[in-house]
């Protein structure tokens, strides 16, 4: 189908993290989707460390929207690079995890979705955040997609061309 901007609706909401910081959440859905009731929703973080989520036009996202899936992104802290990393260590907790958890909770509270229709996804550094969420809060969603070779140890051993930031993979 041809893309027509008027076929989609968008909203901006925010979540309050544990330290009173507002975490922005951008939501987009097809006009036919009733956002006042729970819908399938895919949440992706951006801003984690030096990670990057391209906000440009995406055929894959449009395909999801056409099928009634709500797409949301949240700007967890981490976009600030080294200062964020140091603040993380000073507080003793990963801000990206607390921010992302607050965003999940807010989307559930606002009724955009429920735990049976909630999916989270990330790649690269964001994938590490998603993997952490799978371990810390698996009850909050039903699907988690992680695209990060460091979360797939078998992949490190199978693909000789894989370059790992872990260094020598023989030491794993």
XYZ file of N, CA and C in Angstrom:
516
model
N 0.822 -1.208 0.000
C 0.000 0.000 0.000
C 0.854 1.255 0.000
N 0.329 2.276 -0.595
C 1.032 3.559 -0.658
C 0.976 4.243 0.708
N 2.071 4.882 1.065
C 2.146 5.595 2.343
C 1.458 6.945 2.219
N 0.541 7.212 3.160
C -0.111 8.521 3.240
C -0.035 8.969 4.702
N 0.616 10.080 4.944
C 0.841 10.567 6.299
C -0.463 10.710 7.081
N -1.528 11.117 6.410
C -2.799 11.330 7.105
C -3.430 10.024 7.608
N -2.884 8.876 7.215
C -3.391 7.587 7.689
C -2.887 7.233 9.091
N -2.025 8.088 9.658
C -1.389 7.754 10.937
C -1.603 8.848 11.965
N -1.628 8.431 13.207
C -1.757 9.362 14.327
C -0.512 9.233 15.211
N -0.147 10.331 15.849
C 1.005 10.275 16.748
C 0.682 11.021 18.035
N 1.356 10.589 19.090
C 1.186 11.197 20.412
C 2.536 11.251 21.094
N 2.667 12.211 21.972
C 3.842 12.307 22.832
C 3.369 12.226 24.276
N 3.944 11.308 25.026
C 3.667 11.198 26.449
C 5.017 11.109 27.151
N 5.006 11.017 28.450
C 6.270 10.838 29.166
C 6.047 9.967 30.389
N 7.151 9.420 30.855
C 7.152 8.600 32.062
C 8.054 9.272 33.081
N 7.740 9.081 34.333
C 8.537 9.648 35.415
C 9.452 8.564 35.965
N 10.762 8.765 35.823
C 11.712 7.789 36.331
C 11.847 7.929 37.849
N 12.552 7.012 38.468
C 12.669 6.966 39.927
C 13.237 8.263 40.522
N 14.036 9.001 39.730
C 14.675 10.218 40.244
C 13.980 11.485 39.743
N 12.686 11.347 39.377
C 11.830 12.474 38.986
C 12.162 13.066 37.618
N 12.935 12.366 36.804
C 13.228 12.832 35.441
C 12.116 12.372 34.506
N 11.694 13.279 33.615
C 10.683 12.940 32.614
C 11.367 12.243 31.436
N 10.862 11.083 31.075
C 11.411 10.309 29.967
C 10.405 10.370 28.810
N 10.769 11.023 27.690
C 9.829 11.176 26.582
C 9.532 9.854 25.868
N 8.264 9.690 25.490
C 7.809 8.526 24.732
C 7.042 9.044 23.517
N 7.427 8.600 22.331
C 6.729 8.944 21.093
C 5.943 7.730 20.637
N 4.685 7.958 20.282
C 3.786 6.874 19.894
C 3.229 7.176 18.511
N 3.191 6.149 17.664
C 2.564 6.292 16.355
C 1.693 5.066 16.114
N 0.542 5.298 15.501
C -0.392 4.213 15.200
C -1.182 4.575 13.952
N -1.777 3.583 13.353
C -2.668 3.830 12.222
C -3.908 4.558 12.744
N -4.513 5.395 11.917
C -5.705 6.151 12.318
C -6.842 5.238 12.762
N -6.907 4.027 12.232
C -7.987 3.100 12.578
C -7.812 2.473 13.956
N -6.659 2.642 14.570
C -6.385 2.038 15.878
C -6.956 2.926 16.977
N -7.735 2.310 17.859
C -8.319 3.010 19.002
C -7.312 2.988 20.150
N -6.656 4.107 20.397
C -5.617 4.171 21.434
C -6.190 4.217 22.848
N -7.512 4.233 22.971
C -8.113 4.245 24.313
C -8.294 2.827 24.858
N -7.880 1.833 24.091
C -7.948 0.445 24.555
C -6.609 -0.241 24.285
N -6.345 -1.355 24.955
C -5.069 -2.047 24.754
C -4.920 -2.603 23.335
N -3.760 -2.355 22.751
C -3.411 -2.823 21.409
C -2.051 -3.503 21.454
N -1.744 -4.310 20.440
C -0.367 -4.791 20.338
C 0.555 -3.573 20.221
N 1.645 -3.569 20.976
C 2.539 -2.411 20.996
C 3.984 -2.880 20.998
N 4.800 -2.257 20.152
C 6.239 -2.511 20.106
C 6.946 -1.270 20.611
N 7.720 -1.431 21.696
C 8.484 -0.330 22.285
C 9.964 -0.558 22.029
N 10.629 0.480 21.507
C 12.070 0.434 21.287
C 12.728 1.626 21.981
N 13.829 1.373 22.700
C 14.541 2.479 23.339
C 15.494 3.146 22.373
N 15.788 4.403 22.618
C 16.914 5.034 21.942
C 17.593 5.924 22.954
N 18.856 6.208 22.706
C 19.613 7.030 23.635
C 20.518 6.238 24.546
N 20.488 4.902 24.483
C 21.315 4.083 25.354
C 22.774 4.231 24.967
N 23.598 4.709 25.892
C 25.032 4.875 25.661
C 25.274 5.568 24.331
N 26.047 4.954 23.461
C 26.285 5.550 22.153
C 25.395 4.914 21.090
N 24.343 4.219 21.543
C 23.443 3.551 20.617
C 22.640 4.552 19.808
N 22.000 4.054 18.749
C 21.295 4.948 17.849
C 20.105 4.214 17.256
N 18.948 4.815 17.309
C 17.761 4.288 16.648
C 17.370 5.287 15.595
N 17.433 4.857 14.362
C 17.118 5.761 13.257
C 15.631 6.080 13.268
N 15.301 7.359 13.267
C 13.900 7.761 13.295
C 13.380 8.094 11.904
N 14.100 7.678 10.891
C 13.684 7.936 9.511
C 12.566 6.988 9.103
N 12.026 7.208 7.926
C 10.977 6.367 7.373
C 11.430 4.915 7.351
N 10.563 4.008 7.763
C 10.894 2.596 7.800
C 9.734 1.780 7.238
N 10.008 1.033 6.194
C 8.981 0.178 5.599
C 8.514 -0.862 6.616
N 9.443 -1.402 7.397
C 9.075 -2.411 8.390
C 8.101 -1.836 9.418
N 8.348 -0.618 9.871
C 7.444 -0.006 10.849
C 6.080 0.268 10.237
N 6.060 0.753 9.008
C 4.791 1.017 8.328
C 4.003 -0.283 8.201
N 4.682 -1.365 7.880
C 4.022 -2.662 7.768
C 3.370 -3.061 9.089
N 4.062 -2.840 10.195
C 3.475 -3.124 11.515
C 2.268 -2.228 11.776
N 2.409 -0.949 11.491
C 1.314 -0.002 11.721
C 0.084 -0.384 10.907
N 0.293 -0.817 9.677
C -0.814 -1.231 8.807
C -1.542 -2.449 9.366
N -0.866 -3.209 10.195
C -1.461 -4.407 10.799
C -2.038 -4.132 12.190
N -2.098 -2.867 12.575
C -2.711 -2.518 13.854
C -1.781 -2.501 15.052
N -0.484 -2.636 14.809
C 0.484 -2.585 15.903
C 0.826 -1.125 16.174
N 0.847 -0.755 17.439
C 1.266 0.583 17.852
C 2.785 0.541 18.008
N 3.471 1.553 17.499
C 4.931 1.623 17.603
C 5.298 2.788 18.507
N 6.170 2.529 19.473
C 6.586 3.580 20.404
C 8.100 3.542 20.587
N 8.673 4.720 20.778
C 10.083 4.828 21.140
C 10.169 5.656 22.415
N 11.172 5.363 23.208
C 11.372 6.162 24.416
C 12.830 6.557 24.505
N 13.071 7.767 24.961
C 14.425 8.300 25.017
C 15.004 8.093 26.409
N 15.466 6.867 26.637
C 16.106 6.588 27.916
C 17.425 7.331 27.983
N 17.823 7.680 29.191
C 19.076 8.417 29.313
C 20.248 7.566 28.877
N 21.205 8.218 28.285
C 22.364 7.548 27.747
C 22.855 8.265 26.504
N 22.050 9.158 25.975
C 22.422 9.899 24.773
C 23.607 10.821 25.055
N 23.820 11.130 26.333
C 24.867 12.071 26.703
C 26.252 11.446 26.821
N 26.363 10.163 26.502
C 27.667 9.513 26.468
C 28.361 9.428 27.811
N 29.607 9.898 27.905
C 30.418 9.689 29.102
C 29.808 10.229 30.390
N 29.119 11.372 30.333
C 28.525 11.907 31.563
C 27.467 10.955 32.099
N 26.669 10.380 31.200
C 25.649 9.426 31.608
C 26.293 8.209 32.250
N 27.368 7.714 31.625
C 28.060 6.547 32.142
C 28.565 6.799 33.567
N 29.180 7.965 33.788
C 29.686 8.300 35.116
C 28.544 8.457 36.116
N 27.450 9.088 35.697
C 26.301 9.246 36.586
C 25.743 7.876 36.967
N 25.721 6.962 36.009
C 25.282 5.598 36.251
C 26.074 4.977 37.404
N 27.394 5.128 37.343
C 28.255 4.553 38.360
C 28.069 5.246 39.705
N 27.888 6.552 39.702
C 27.704 7.285 40.952
C 26.427 6.850 41.657
N 25.352 6.644 40.895
C 24.077 6.227 41.480
C 24.052 4.744 41.814
N 24.930 3.967 41.173
C 24.977 2.543 41.425
C 23.878 1.757 40.727
N 23.161 2.366 39.815
C 22.114 1.673 39.065
C 22.171 2.100 37.611
N 21.770 1.227 36.713
C 21.732 1.625 35.309
C 20.501 2.489 35.024
N 20.721 3.733 34.669
C 19.610 4.642 34.390
C 18.774 4.161 33.222
N 19.411 3.583 32.211
C 18.648 3.124 31.059
C 17.622 2.070 31.464
N 17.969 1.187 32.387
C 17.036 0.148 32.837
C 15.885 0.771 33.617
N 16.185 1.680 34.535
C 15.102 2.305 35.310
C 14.221 3.173 34.421
N 14.814 3.879 33.469
C 14.032 4.707 32.545
C 13.127 3.839 31.669
N 13.686 2.766 31.120
C 12.911 1.895 30.240
C 11.775 1.225 31.008
N 12.058 0.797 32.222
C 11.019 0.194 33.065
C 9.902 1.194 33.331
N 10.253 2.449 33.619
C 9.244 3.490 33.851
C 8.388 3.704 32.602
N 9.001 3.645 31.430
C 8.253 3.823 30.181
C 7.290 2.667 29.946
N 7.746 1.446 30.191
C 6.862 0.283 30.071
C 5.678 0.445 31.016
N 5.969 0.771 32.266
C 4.905 0.921 33.262
C 3.915 2.016 32.868
N 4.419 3.116 32.322
C 3.533 4.220 31.932
C 2.624 3.821 30.774
N 3.164 3.136 29.780
C 2.346 2.700 28.643
C 1.272 1.716 29.095
N 1.595 0.861 30.056
C 0.603 -0.053 30.620
C -0.448 0.717 31.415
N -0.006 1.655 32.233
C -0.919 2.457 33.056
C -1.883 3.269 32.191
N -1.384 3.833 31.101
C -2.223 4.637 30.216
C -3.150 3.787 29.338
N -2.978 2.476 29.366
C -3.876 1.577 28.653
C -3.613 1.417 27.175
N -2.457 1.850 26.689
C -2.143 1.677 25.270
C -1.981 0.205 24.911
N -1.596 -0.600 25.885
C -1.390 -2.033 25.681
C -1.568 -2.733 27.021
N -1.376 -4.047 27.022
C -1.321 -4.796 28.278
C -0.164 -5.785 28.169
N 0.123 -6.484 29.250
C 1.299 -7.361 29.261
C 1.188 -8.505 28.263
N -0.024 -8.846 27.832
C -0.210 -9.916 26.853
C -0.059 -9.446 25.417
N 0.088 -8.131 25.211
C 0.217 -7.573 23.857
C 1.454 -6.704 23.711
N 2.339 -6.765 24.700
C 3.492 -5.862 24.763
C 4.740 -6.546 24.214
N 5.430 -5.883 23.285
C 6.700 -6.374 22.751
C 7.748 -5.280 22.912
N 8.982 -5.696 23.175
C 10.100 -4.760 23.259
C 11.195 -5.258 22.323
N 11.963 -4.334 21.783
C 13.005 -4.728 20.843
C 14.144 -3.720 20.872
N 15.335 -4.214 20.560
C 16.495 -3.343 20.467
C 17.641 -4.068 19.804
N 18.535 -3.297 19.226
C 19.723 -3.879 18.624
C 20.941 -3.092 19.073
N 22.084 -3.741 18.981
C 23.305 -3.097 19.446
C 23.250 -2.906 20.956
N 23.612 -1.719 21.408
C 23.590 -1.429 22.848
C 22.159 -1.518 23.388
N 21.189 -1.094 22.584
C 19.794 -1.202 23.004
C 19.418 -2.667 23.210
N 20.010 -3.557 22.417
C 19.773 -4.980 22.588
C 20.216 -5.475 23.954
N 21.304 -4.922 24.447
C 21.758 -5.290 25.797
C 20.738 -4.839 26.844
N 20.131 -3.671 26.630
C 19.075 -3.213 27.539
C 17.891 -4.175 27.492
N 17.494 -4.599 26.296
C 16.372 -5.531 26.159
C 16.698 -6.851 26.855
N 17.919 -7.353 26.672
C 18.332 -8.592 27.339
C 18.261 -8.439 28.861
N 18.638 -7.284 29.356
C 18.535 -7.022 30.800
C 17.085 -7.043 31.250
N 16.205 -6.453 30.447
C 14.778 -6.428 30.798
C 14.192 -7.844 30.833
N 14.644 -8.709 29.923
C 14.171 -10.093 29.911
C 14.505 -10.761 31.242
N 15.662 -10.454 31.785
C 16.077 -11.042 33.058
C 15.434 -10.385 34.266
N 15.245 -9.067 34.227
C 14.730 -8.339 35.386
C 13.204 -8.287 35.456
N 12.542 -8.135 34.308
C 11.086 -7.912 34.306
C 10.373 -8.684 33.203
N 10.522 -10.002 33.144
C 9.885 -10.759 32.064
C 8.354 -10.738 32.122
N 7.800 -10.388 33.249
C 6.342 -10.370 33.415
C 5.680 -9.174 32.731
N 6.451 -8.204 32.278
C 5.886 -6.966 31.729
C 5.580 -7.036 30.228
N 6.022 -8.088 29.523
C 5.842 -8.167 28.073
C 5.825 -9.629 27.651
N 5.381 -9.890 26.412
C 5.338 -11.267 25.923
C 6.383 -11.553 24.853
N 6.908 -10.522 24.225
C 7.900 -10.709 23.167
C 9.066 -9.759 23.406
N 10.274 -10.282 23.244
C 11.475 -9.455 23.310
C 12.376 -9.851 22.148
N 12.753 -8.879 21.343
C 13.644 -9.124 20.209
C 14.972 -8.436 20.484
N 16.026 -9.234 20.521
C 17.365 -8.724 20.808
C 18.246 -8.989 19.601
N 18.798 -7.927 19.049
C 19.742 -8.082 17.937
C 21.077 -7.511 18.378
N 21.864 -8.385 18.985
C 23.184 -8.007 19.456
C 24.032 -9.258 19.499
N 25.102 -9.324 18.710
C 25.891 -10.555 18.674
C 26.476 -10.926 20.033
N 26.647 -9.993 20.935
C 27.209 -10.323 22.245
C 26.209 -11.047 23.133
N 24.918 -11.041 22.777
C 23.937 -11.795 23.548
C 23.755 -13.192 22.981
N 24.400 -13.487 21.873
C 24.316 -14.794 21.238
C 25.720 -15.395 21.190
N 26.095 -16.073 22.271
C 27.441 -16.618 22.397
C 27.720 -17.630 21.287
N 26.716 -18.434 20.908
C 26.919 -19.412 19.831
C 27.338 -18.713 18.549
N 26.744 -17.556 18.299
C 27.075 -16.796 17.104
C 28.544 -16.387 17.099
N 29.061 -16.069 18.273
C 30.469 -15.672 18.368
C 31.393 -16.814 17.975
N 31.014 -18.039 18.328
C 31.857 -19.185 18.023
C 31.676 -19.671 16.592
N 30.478 -19.541 16.050
C 30.182 -20.053 14.716
C 30.769 -19.184 13.623
N 30.673 -17.892 13.771
C 31.104 -16.972 12.716
C 32.513 -16.464 12.992
N 33.458 -16.953 12.233
C 34.842 -16.522 12.409
C 35.013 -15.042 12.131
N 34.205 -14.499 11.217
C 34.356 -13.094 10.845
C 33.758 -12.152 11.887
N 33.065 -12.702 12.888
C 32.457 -11.845 13.907
C 33.545 -11.152 14.717
N 33.451 -9.859 14.783
C 34.388 -9.078 15.587
C 33.707 -8.794 16.918
N 34.280 -9.217 17.988
C 33.669 -9.044 19.292
C 34.421 -8.004 20.103
N 33.678 -7.145 20.758
C 34.327 -6.161 21.639
C 34.771 -6.834 22.932
N 34.460 -8.124 23.094
C 34.934 -8.836 24.271
C 36.397 -9.215 24.152
N 36.976 -8.987 22.976
C 38.376 -9.338 22.774
C 38.487 -10.737 22.228
N 39.463 -11.495 22.694
C 39.725 -12.838 22.194
C 38.605 -13.775 22.601
N 37.852 -14.297 21.608
C 36.713 -15.141 21.928
C 37.130 -16.505 22.477
N 38.424 -16.894 22.376
C 38.892 -18.132 22.975
C 38.860 -18.055 24.505
N 38.792 -16.840 25.043
C 38.783 -16.665 26.492
C 37.369 -16.713 27.072
N 36.352 -16.816 26.209
C 34.960 -16.856 26.701
C 34.679 -18.129 27.450
